[in-house]
Amino acid sequence: MSYRTVFIGLLLLLPISGFAAEGLEAFTVKSQANGDQVYSVSIQTLALMTVLTMLPAALMMMTSFTRIIIVLSILRQALGLMQAPSSQTLIGLALFLTFFVMAPVFNQINSNALQPYLKDSISLQTAAEKGSKPLREFMLGQTREADISMFMKISGDNDYKSKADIPFTVLVPAFVTSELKTAFQIGFLLFIPFLIIDLVVASVLMSMGMVMLSPMIVSLPFKIMLFVLVDGWNLIMGTLASSFYI
């Protein structure tokens, strides 16, 4: 995935009123000699729609979304709540928290690349280069050196003078690998207190001879009470947001 494709995809996440400029006509109409009219789709519009299909992958693989949604899913599993909060709620929460975390990056892209391009101050190639820098810096800040080295070794290209020379084809999988590891580390720490409650409840029920009663049913109210008393959602959201800028 080239930096141009990444930049164009991110532009669609920002205000795009300027794309209604001249030269980006969705359809063209040509009149033939017999009076019939032929309609055709602009190549630029076709390319833009193609990039639009790649936005979900770009959002998940190149932003903070992956870490956030995995941690929230592990949290729901640790609480023992299979349907609450619902998957739609978790995805919506992860999306808005992603926009919050990525706001500084999107603002830099907007001010340094998008706005100058819409004003015809710079070319598309220059805008793509400038717009990719903030995103690259964010991803490099969250990516482990070991993951970058592994993918560079697999690709057979270990000759890069600086981090700025690392191609997106290497940076993206390395970033995702690092995000998965970080998300599971946070999930492990979240799981421990709820696991202790399950073990205590199971031991008490066993000692009382109530082997037919499911420990998960009995421990669920205690886990919810613990999570509410420690203001769990505030801690989780604050920790996730701050973990990207520590």
PDB file of C-alpha atoms in Angstrom, residues 33-235:
ATOM      1  CA  ALA A  33     -24.015  12.228 -34.680  1.00  0.00           C
ATOM      2  CA  ASN A  34     -27.451  10.568 -34.606  1.00  0.00           C
ATOM      3  CA  GLY A  35     -28.475  12.592 -31.551  1.00  0.00           C
ATOM      4  CA  ASP A  36     -27.972   9.826 -28.989  1.00  0.00           C
ATOM      5  CA  GLN A  37     -26.076  10.564 -25.801  1.00  0.00           C
ATOM      6  CA  VAL A  38     -23.355   8.375 -24.277  1.00  0.00           C
ATOM      7  CA  TYR A  39     -22.661   8.469 -20.539  1.00  0.00           C
ATOM      8  CA  SER A  40     -19.277   7.529 -19.076  1.00  0.00           C
ATOM      9  CA  VAL A  41     -17.791   7.503 -15.575  1.00  0.00           C
ATOM     10  CA  SER A  42     -14.730   9.643 -14.923  1.00  0.00           C
ATOM     11  CA  ILE A  43     -11.505   7.733 -14.269  1.00  0.00           C
ATOM     12  CA  GLN A  44     -10.852   9.963 -11.267  1.00  0.00           C
ATOM     13  CA  THR A  45     -14.245   9.132  -9.803  1.00  0.00           C
ATOM     14  CA  LEU A  46     -13.657   5.424 -10.392  1.00  0.00           C
ATOM     15  CA  ALA A  47     -10.287   5.620  -8.630  1.00  0.00           C
ATOM     16  CA  LEU A  48     -11.843   7.547  -5.747  1.00  0.00           C
ATOM     17  CA  MET A  49     -14.562   4.927  -5.301  1.00  0.00           C
ATOM     18  CA  THR A  50     -11.925   2.189  -5.368  1.00  0.00           C
ATOM     19  CA  VAL A  51      -9.990   3.902  -2.587  1.00  0.00           C
ATOM     20  CA  LEU A  52     -13.235   4.251  -0.633  1.00  0.00           C
ATOM     21  CA  THR A  53     -13.498   0.452  -0.388  1.00  0.00           C
ATOM     22  CA  MET A  54     -10.084   0.388   1.305  1.00  0.00           C
ATOM     23  CA  LEU A  55     -11.040   2.803   4.076  1.00  0.00           C
ATOM     24  CA  PRO A  56     -12.178   0.138   6.604  1.00  0.00           C
ATOM     25  CA  ALA A  57      -8.858  -1.685   6.289  1.00  0.00           C
ATOM     26  CA  ALA A  58      -6.914   1.588   6.530  1.00  0.00           C
ATOM     27  CA  LEU A  59      -8.895   2.651   9.592  1.00  0.00           C
ATOM     28  CA  MET A  60      -8.315  -0.643  11.393  1.00  0.00           C
ATOM     29  CA  MET A  61      -4.720  -1.287  10.372  1.00  0.00           C
ATOM     30  CA  MET A  62      -3.170   2.203  10.449  1.00  0.00           C
ATOM     31  CA  THR A  63      -4.818   3.867  13.446  1.00  0.00           C
ATOM     32  CA  SER A  64      -5.405   3.154  17.123  1.00  0.00           C
ATOM     33  CA  PHE A  65      -8.625   1.240  16.369  1.00  0.00           C
ATOM     34  CA  THR A  66      -7.062  -2.247  16.568  1.00  0.00           C
ATOM     35  CA  ARG A  67      -5.727  -1.853  20.106  1.00  0.00           C
ATOM     36  CA  ILE A  68      -8.910  -0.231  21.400  1.00  0.00           C
ATOM     37  CA  ILE A  69     -11.418  -2.724  20.011  1.00  0.00           C
ATOM     38  CA  ILE A  70      -9.386  -5.738  21.190  1.00  0.00           C
ATOM     39  CA  VAL A  71      -9.078  -4.384  24.732  1.00  0.00           C
ATOM     40  CA  LEU A  72     -12.803  -3.630  24.882  1.00  0.00           C
ATOM     41  CA  SER A  73     -13.643  -7.117  23.619  1.00  0.00           C
ATOM     42  CA  ILE A  74     -11.368  -8.751  26.208  1.00  0.00           C
ATOM     43  CA  LEU A  75     -12.948  -6.584  28.912  1.00  0.00           C
ATOM     44  CA  ARG A  76     -16.423  -7.787  27.983  1.00  0.00           C
ATOM     45  CA  GLN A  77     -15.201 -11.380  28.047  1.00  0.00           C
ATOM     46  CA  ALA A  78     -13.549 -10.881  31.451  1.00  0.00           C
ATOM     47  CA  LEU A  79     -16.749  -9.458  32.913  1.00  0.00           C
ATOM     48  CA  GLY A  80     -18.657 -12.485  31.646  1.00  0.00           C
ATOM     49  CA  LEU A  81     -21.132 -10.367  29.693  1.00  0.00           C
ATOM     50  CA  MET A  82     -21.609 -11.945  26.289  1.00  0.00           C
ATOM     51  CA  GLN A  83     -24.029  -9.381  24.844  1.00  0.00           C
ATOM     52  CA  ALA A  84     -23.579  -6.249  26.967  1.00  0.00           C
ATOM     53  CA  PRO A  85     -22.283  -3.907  25.784  1.00  0.00           C
ATOM     54  CA  SER A  86     -23.320  -5.021  22.312  1.00  0.00           C
ATOM     55  CA  SER A  87     -20.806  -5.363  19.509  1.00  0.00           C
ATOM     56  CA  GLN A  88     -22.263  -2.282  17.803  1.00  0.00           C
ATOM     57  CA  THR A  89     -21.747  -0.271  20.979  1.00  0.00           C
ATOM     58  CA  LEU A  90     -18.143  -1.410  21.346  1.00  0.00           C
ATOM     59  CA  ILE A  91     -17.359  -0.647  17.706  1.00  0.00           C
ATOM     60  CA  GLY A  92     -18.955   2.798  17.950  1.00  0.00           C
ATOM     61  CA  LEU A  93     -17.047   3.546  21.154  1.00  0.00           C
ATOM     62  CA  ALA A  94     -13.805   2.332  19.585  1.00  0.00           C
ATOM     63  CA  LEU A  95     -14.390   4.493  16.498  1.00  0.00           C
ATOM     64  CA  PHE A  96     -14.979   7.707  18.427  1.00  0.00           C
ATOM     65  CA  LEU A  97     -12.069   7.021  20.761  1.00  0.00           C
ATOM     66  CA  THR A  98      -9.946   6.383  17.664  1.00  0.00           C
ATOM     67  CA  PHE A  99     -10.932   9.767  16.234  1.00  0.00           C
ATOM     68  CA  PHE A 100     -10.048  11.354  19.581  1.00  0.00           C
ATOM     69  CA  VAL A 101      -6.615   9.707  19.686  1.00  0.00           C
ATOM     70  CA  MET A 102      -5.888  10.392  16.007  1.00  0.00           C
ATOM     71  CA  ALA A 103      -7.162  14.000  16.074  1.00  0.00           C
ATOM     72  CA  PRO A 104      -3.657  15.559  16.282  1.00  0.00           C
ATOM     73  CA  VAL A 105      -2.536  13.447  13.320  1.00  0.00           C
ATOM     74  CA  PHE A 106      -5.609  14.289  11.237  1.00  0.00           C
ATOM     75  CA  ASN A 107      -5.235  17.986  12.080  1.00  0.00           C
ATOM     76  CA  GLN A 108      -1.653  17.973  10.828  1.00  0.00           C
ATOM     77  CA  ILE A 109      -2.687  16.216   7.634  1.00  0.00           C
ATOM     78  CA  ASN A 110      -5.479  18.734   7.129  1.00  0.00           C
ATOM     79  CA  SER A 111      -3.326  21.823   7.709  1.00  0.00           C
ATOM     80  CA  ASN A 112      -0.119  20.667   6.018  1.00  0.00           C
ATOM     81  CA  ALA A 113      -1.469  18.730   3.054  1.00  0.00           C
ATOM     82  CA  LEU A 114      -5.227  18.821   2.495  1.00  0.00           C
ATOM     83  CA  GLN A 115      -5.894  22.550   2.706  1.00  0.00           C
ATOM     84  CA  PRO A 116      -2.870  23.575   0.558  1.00  0.00           C
ATOM     85  CA  TYR A 117      -3.889  20.968  -2.027  1.00  0.00           C
ATOM     86  CA  LEU A 118      -7.491  22.189  -2.143  1.00  0.00           C
ATOM     87  CA  LYS A 119      -6.177  25.727  -2.649  1.00  0.00           C
ATOM     88  CA  ASP A 120      -3.981  24.507  -5.546  1.00  0.00           C
ATOM     89  CA  SER A 121      -0.864  25.579  -3.647  1.00  0.00           C
ATOM     90  CA  ILE A 122       0.803  22.162  -3.948  1.00  0.00           C
ATOM     91  CA  SER A 123       0.476  19.171  -6.241  1.00  0.00           C
ATOM     92  CA  LEU A 124      -1.183  15.885  -5.321  1.00  0.00           C
ATOM     93  CA  GLN A 125       2.181  14.137  -5.023  1.00  0.00           C
ATOM     94  CA  THR A 126       3.544  16.803  -2.684  1.00  0.00           C
ATOM     95  CA  ALA A 127       0.343  16.715  -0.634  1.00  0.00           C
ATOM     96  CA  ALA A 128       0.602  12.932  -0.358  1.00  0.00           C
ATOM     97  CA  GLU A 129       4.193  13.168   0.846  1.00  0.00           C
ATOM     98  CA  LYS A 130       3.387  15.824   3.444  1.00  0.00           C
ATOM     99  CA  GLY A 131       0.214  14.081   4.557  1.00  0.00           C
ATOM    100  CA  SER A 132       1.941  10.749   5.082  1.00  0.00           C
ATOM    101  CA  LYS A 133       4.553  12.156   7.483  1.00  0.00           C
ATOM    102  CA  PRO A 134       2.281  12.663  10.545  1.00  0.00           C
ATOM    103  CA  LEU A 135       0.743   9.222  10.056  1.00  0.00           C
ATOM    104  CA  ARG A 136       4.178   7.646   9.673  1.00  0.00           C
ATOM    105  CA  GLU A 137       5.424   9.340  12.850  1.00  0.00           C
ATOM    106  CA  PHE A 138       2.416   8.082  14.798  1.00  0.00           C
ATOM    107  CA  MET A 139       2.851   4.516  13.573  1.00  0.00           C
ATOM    108  CA  LEU A 140       6.594   4.510  14.208  1.00  0.00           C
ATOM    109  CA  GLY A 141       5.993   5.752  17.735  1.00  0.00           C
ATOM    110  CA  GLN A 142       3.828   2.693  18.479  1.00  0.00           C
ATOM    111  CA  THR A 143       5.863   0.089  16.585  1.00  0.00           C
ATOM    112  CA  ARG A 144       8.576  -2.013  18.187  1.00  0.00           C
ATOM    113  CA  GLU A 145      11.998  -2.193  16.607  1.00  0.00           C
ATOM    114  CA  ALA A 146      11.886  -5.995  16.747  1.00  0.00           C
ATOM    115  CA  ASP A 147       8.724  -6.100  14.613  1.00  0.00           C
ATOM    116  CA  ILE A 148      10.173  -3.705  12.045  1.00  0.00           C
ATOM    117  CA  SER A 149      13.398  -5.717  11.873  1.00  0.00           C
ATOM    118  CA  MET A 150      11.472  -8.954  11.411  1.00  0.00           C
ATOM    119  CA  PHE A 151       9.449  -7.687   8.441  1.00  0.00           C
ATOM    120  CA  MET A 152      12.484  -5.970   6.928  1.00  0.00           C
ATOM    121  CA  LYS A 153      14.327  -9.278   7.156  1.00  0.00           C
ATOM    122  CA  ILE A 154      11.441 -11.163   5.566  1.00  0.00           C
ATOM    123  CA  SER A 155      11.236  -8.636   2.731  1.00  0.00           C
ATOM    124  CA  GLY A 156      14.975  -8.984   2.151  1.00  0.00           C
ATOM    125  CA  ASP A 157      15.596  -5.247   2.421  1.00  0.00           C
ATOM    126  CA  ASN A 158      17.574  -4.309   5.505  1.00  0.00           C
ATOM    127  CA  ASP A 159      19.291  -1.318   3.971  1.00  0.00           C
ATOM    128  CA  TYR A 160      17.481   1.765   5.195  1.00  0.00           C
ATOM    129  CA  LYS A 161      19.318   4.798   6.513  1.00  0.00           C
ATOM    130  CA  SER A 162      16.558   6.142   8.765  1.00  0.00           C
ATOM    131  CA  LYS A 163      13.037   5.336   9.900  1.00  0.00           C
ATOM    132  CA  ALA A 164      11.703   7.735   7.280  1.00  0.00           C
ATOM    133  CA  ASP A 165      12.951   5.328   4.593  1.00  0.00           C
ATOM    134  CA  ILE A 166      10.889   2.389   5.868  1.00  0.00           C
ATOM    135  CA  PRO A 167       8.183   1.653   3.263  1.00  0.00           C
ATOM    136  CA  PHE A 168       4.544   1.412   4.253  1.00  0.00           C
ATOM    137  CA  THR A 169       4.493  -2.188   3.055  1.00  0.00           C
ATOM    138  CA  VAL A 170       6.788  -2.994   5.991  1.00  0.00           C
ATOM    139  CA  LEU A 171       5.585  -0.397   8.485  1.00  0.00           C
ATOM    140  CA  VAL A 172       1.892  -1.355   8.386  1.00  0.00           C
ATOM    141  CA  PRO A 173       2.264  -5.077   9.260  1.00  0.00           C
ATOM    142  CA  ALA A 174       4.913  -4.226  11.869  1.00  0.00           C
ATOM    143  CA  PHE A 175       2.587  -1.640  13.404  1.00  0.00           C
ATOM    144  CA  VAL A 176      -0.344  -4.071  13.506  1.00  0.00           C
ATOM    145  CA  THR A 177       1.841  -6.758  15.100  1.00  0.00           C
ATOM    146  CA  SER A 178       2.953  -4.343  17.807  1.00  0.00           C
ATOM    147  CA  GLU A 179      -0.621  -3.196  18.406  1.00  0.00           C
ATOM    148  CA  LEU A 180      -1.825  -6.774  18.826  1.00  0.00           C
ATOM    149  CA  LYS A 181       0.889  -7.502  21.379  1.00  0.00           C
ATOM    150  CA  THR A 182       0.141  -4.324  23.334  1.00  0.00           C
ATOM    151  CA  ALA A 183      -3.606  -4.992  23.269  1.00  0.00           C
ATOM    152  CA  PHE A 184      -3.175  -8.505  24.653  1.00  0.00           C
ATOM    153  CA  GLN A 185      -0.830  -7.253  27.364  1.00  0.00           C
ATOM    154  CA  ILE A 186      -3.455  -4.746  28.505  1.00  0.00           C
ATOM    155  CA  GLY A 187      -6.155  -7.415  28.229  1.00  0.00           C
ATOM    156  CA  PHE A 188      -4.138  -9.781  30.423  1.00  0.00           C
ATOM    157  CA  LEU A 189      -3.878  -7.173  33.175  1.00  0.00           C
ATOM    158  CA  LEU A 190      -7.623  -6.509  32.913  1.00  0.00           C
ATOM    159  CA  PHE A 191      -8.476 -10.181  33.183  1.00  0.00           C
ATOM    160  CA  ILE A 192      -6.578 -10.878  36.432  1.00  0.00           C
ATOM    161  CA  PRO A 193      -8.895  -9.206  39.012  1.00  0.00           C
ATOM    162  CA  PHE A 194     -12.013 -10.728  37.455  1.00  0.00           C
ATOM    163  CA  LEU A 195     -10.343 -14.146  37.316  1.00  0.00           C
ATOM    164  CA  ILE A 196      -9.558 -13.885  41.039  1.00  0.00           C
ATOM    165  CA  ILE A 197     -13.225 -13.209  41.781  1.00  0.00           C
ATOM    166  CA  ASP A 198     -14.231 -16.265  39.734  1.00  0.00           C
ATOM    167  CA  LEU A 199     -11.738 -18.449  41.621  1.00  0.00           C
ATOM    168  CA  VAL A 200     -12.898 -17.194  45.021  1.00  0.00           C
ATOM    169  CA  VAL A 201     -16.572 -17.724  44.194  1.00  0.00           C
ATOM    170  CA  ALA A 202     -15.880 -21.185  42.769  1.00  0.00           C
ATOM    171  CA  SER A 203     -13.931 -22.185  45.900  1.00  0.00           C
ATOM    172  CA  VAL A 204     -16.699 -20.959  48.207  1.00  0.00           C
ATOM    173  CA  LEU A 205     -19.394 -22.800  46.277  1.00  0.00           C
ATOM    174  CA  MET A 206     -17.299 -25.967  46.231  1.00  0.00           C
ATOM    175  CA  SER A 207     -16.722 -25.816  49.983  1.00  0.00           C
ATOM    176  CA  MET A 208     -20.464 -25.371  50.537  1.00  0.00           C
ATOM    177  CA  GLY A 209     -21.242 -28.359  48.349  1.00  0.00           C
ATOM    178  CA  MET A 210     -23.151 -26.273  45.821  1.00  0.00           C
ATOM    179  CA  VAL A 211     -21.498 -27.926  42.829  1.00  0.00           C
ATOM    180  CA  MET A 212     -24.611 -27.684  40.668  1.00  0.00           C
ATOM    181  CA  LEU A 213     -24.661 -23.878  40.807  1.00  0.00           C
ATOM    182  CA  SER A 214     -22.604 -22.172  38.101  1.00  0.00           C
ATOM    183  CA  PRO A 215     -19.824 -20.007  39.609  1.00  0.00           C
ATOM    184  CA  MET A 216     -20.093 -17.592  36.661  1.00  0.00           C
ATOM    185  CA  ILE A 217     -23.690 -16.712  37.554  1.00  0.00           C
ATOM    186  CA  VAL A 218     -22.798 -15.998  41.181  1.00  0.00           C
ATOM    187  CA  SER A 219     -19.583 -14.080  40.407  1.00  0.00           C
ATOM    188  CA  LEU A 220     -21.150 -11.867  37.725  1.00  0.00           C
ATOM    189  CA  PRO A 221     -22.783  -9.381  40.152  1.00  0.00           C
ATOM    190  CA  PHE A 222     -19.554  -9.098  42.147  1.00  0.00           C
ATOM    191  CA  LYS A 223     -17.505  -8.410  39.015  1.00  0.00           C
ATOM    192  CA  ILE A 224     -19.947  -5.757  37.841  1.00  0.00           C
ATOM    193  CA  MET A 225     -19.965  -4.197  41.323  1.00  0.00           C
ATOM    194  CA  LEU A 226     -16.155  -4.117  41.401  1.00  0.00           C
ATOM    195  CA  PHE A 227     -16.003  -2.556  37.944  1.00  0.00           C
ATOM    196  CA  VAL A 228     -18.517   0.136  38.889  1.00  0.00           C
ATOM    197  CA  LEU A 229     -16.902   0.926  42.258  1.00  0.00           C
ATOM    198  CA  VAL A 230     -13.467   1.548  40.721  1.00  0.00           C
ATOM    199  CA  ASP A 231     -15.047   3.647  37.924  1.00  0.00           C
ATOM    200  CA  GLY A 232     -13.875   1.106  35.395  1.00  0.00           C
ATOM    201  CA  TRP A 233     -14.990   2.823  32.199  1.00  0.00           C
ATOM    202  CA  ASN A 234     -13.186   6.006  33.149  1.00  0.00           C
ATOM    203  CA  LEU A 235      -9.998   4.063  33.874  1.00  0.00           C
TER     204      LEU A 235
END
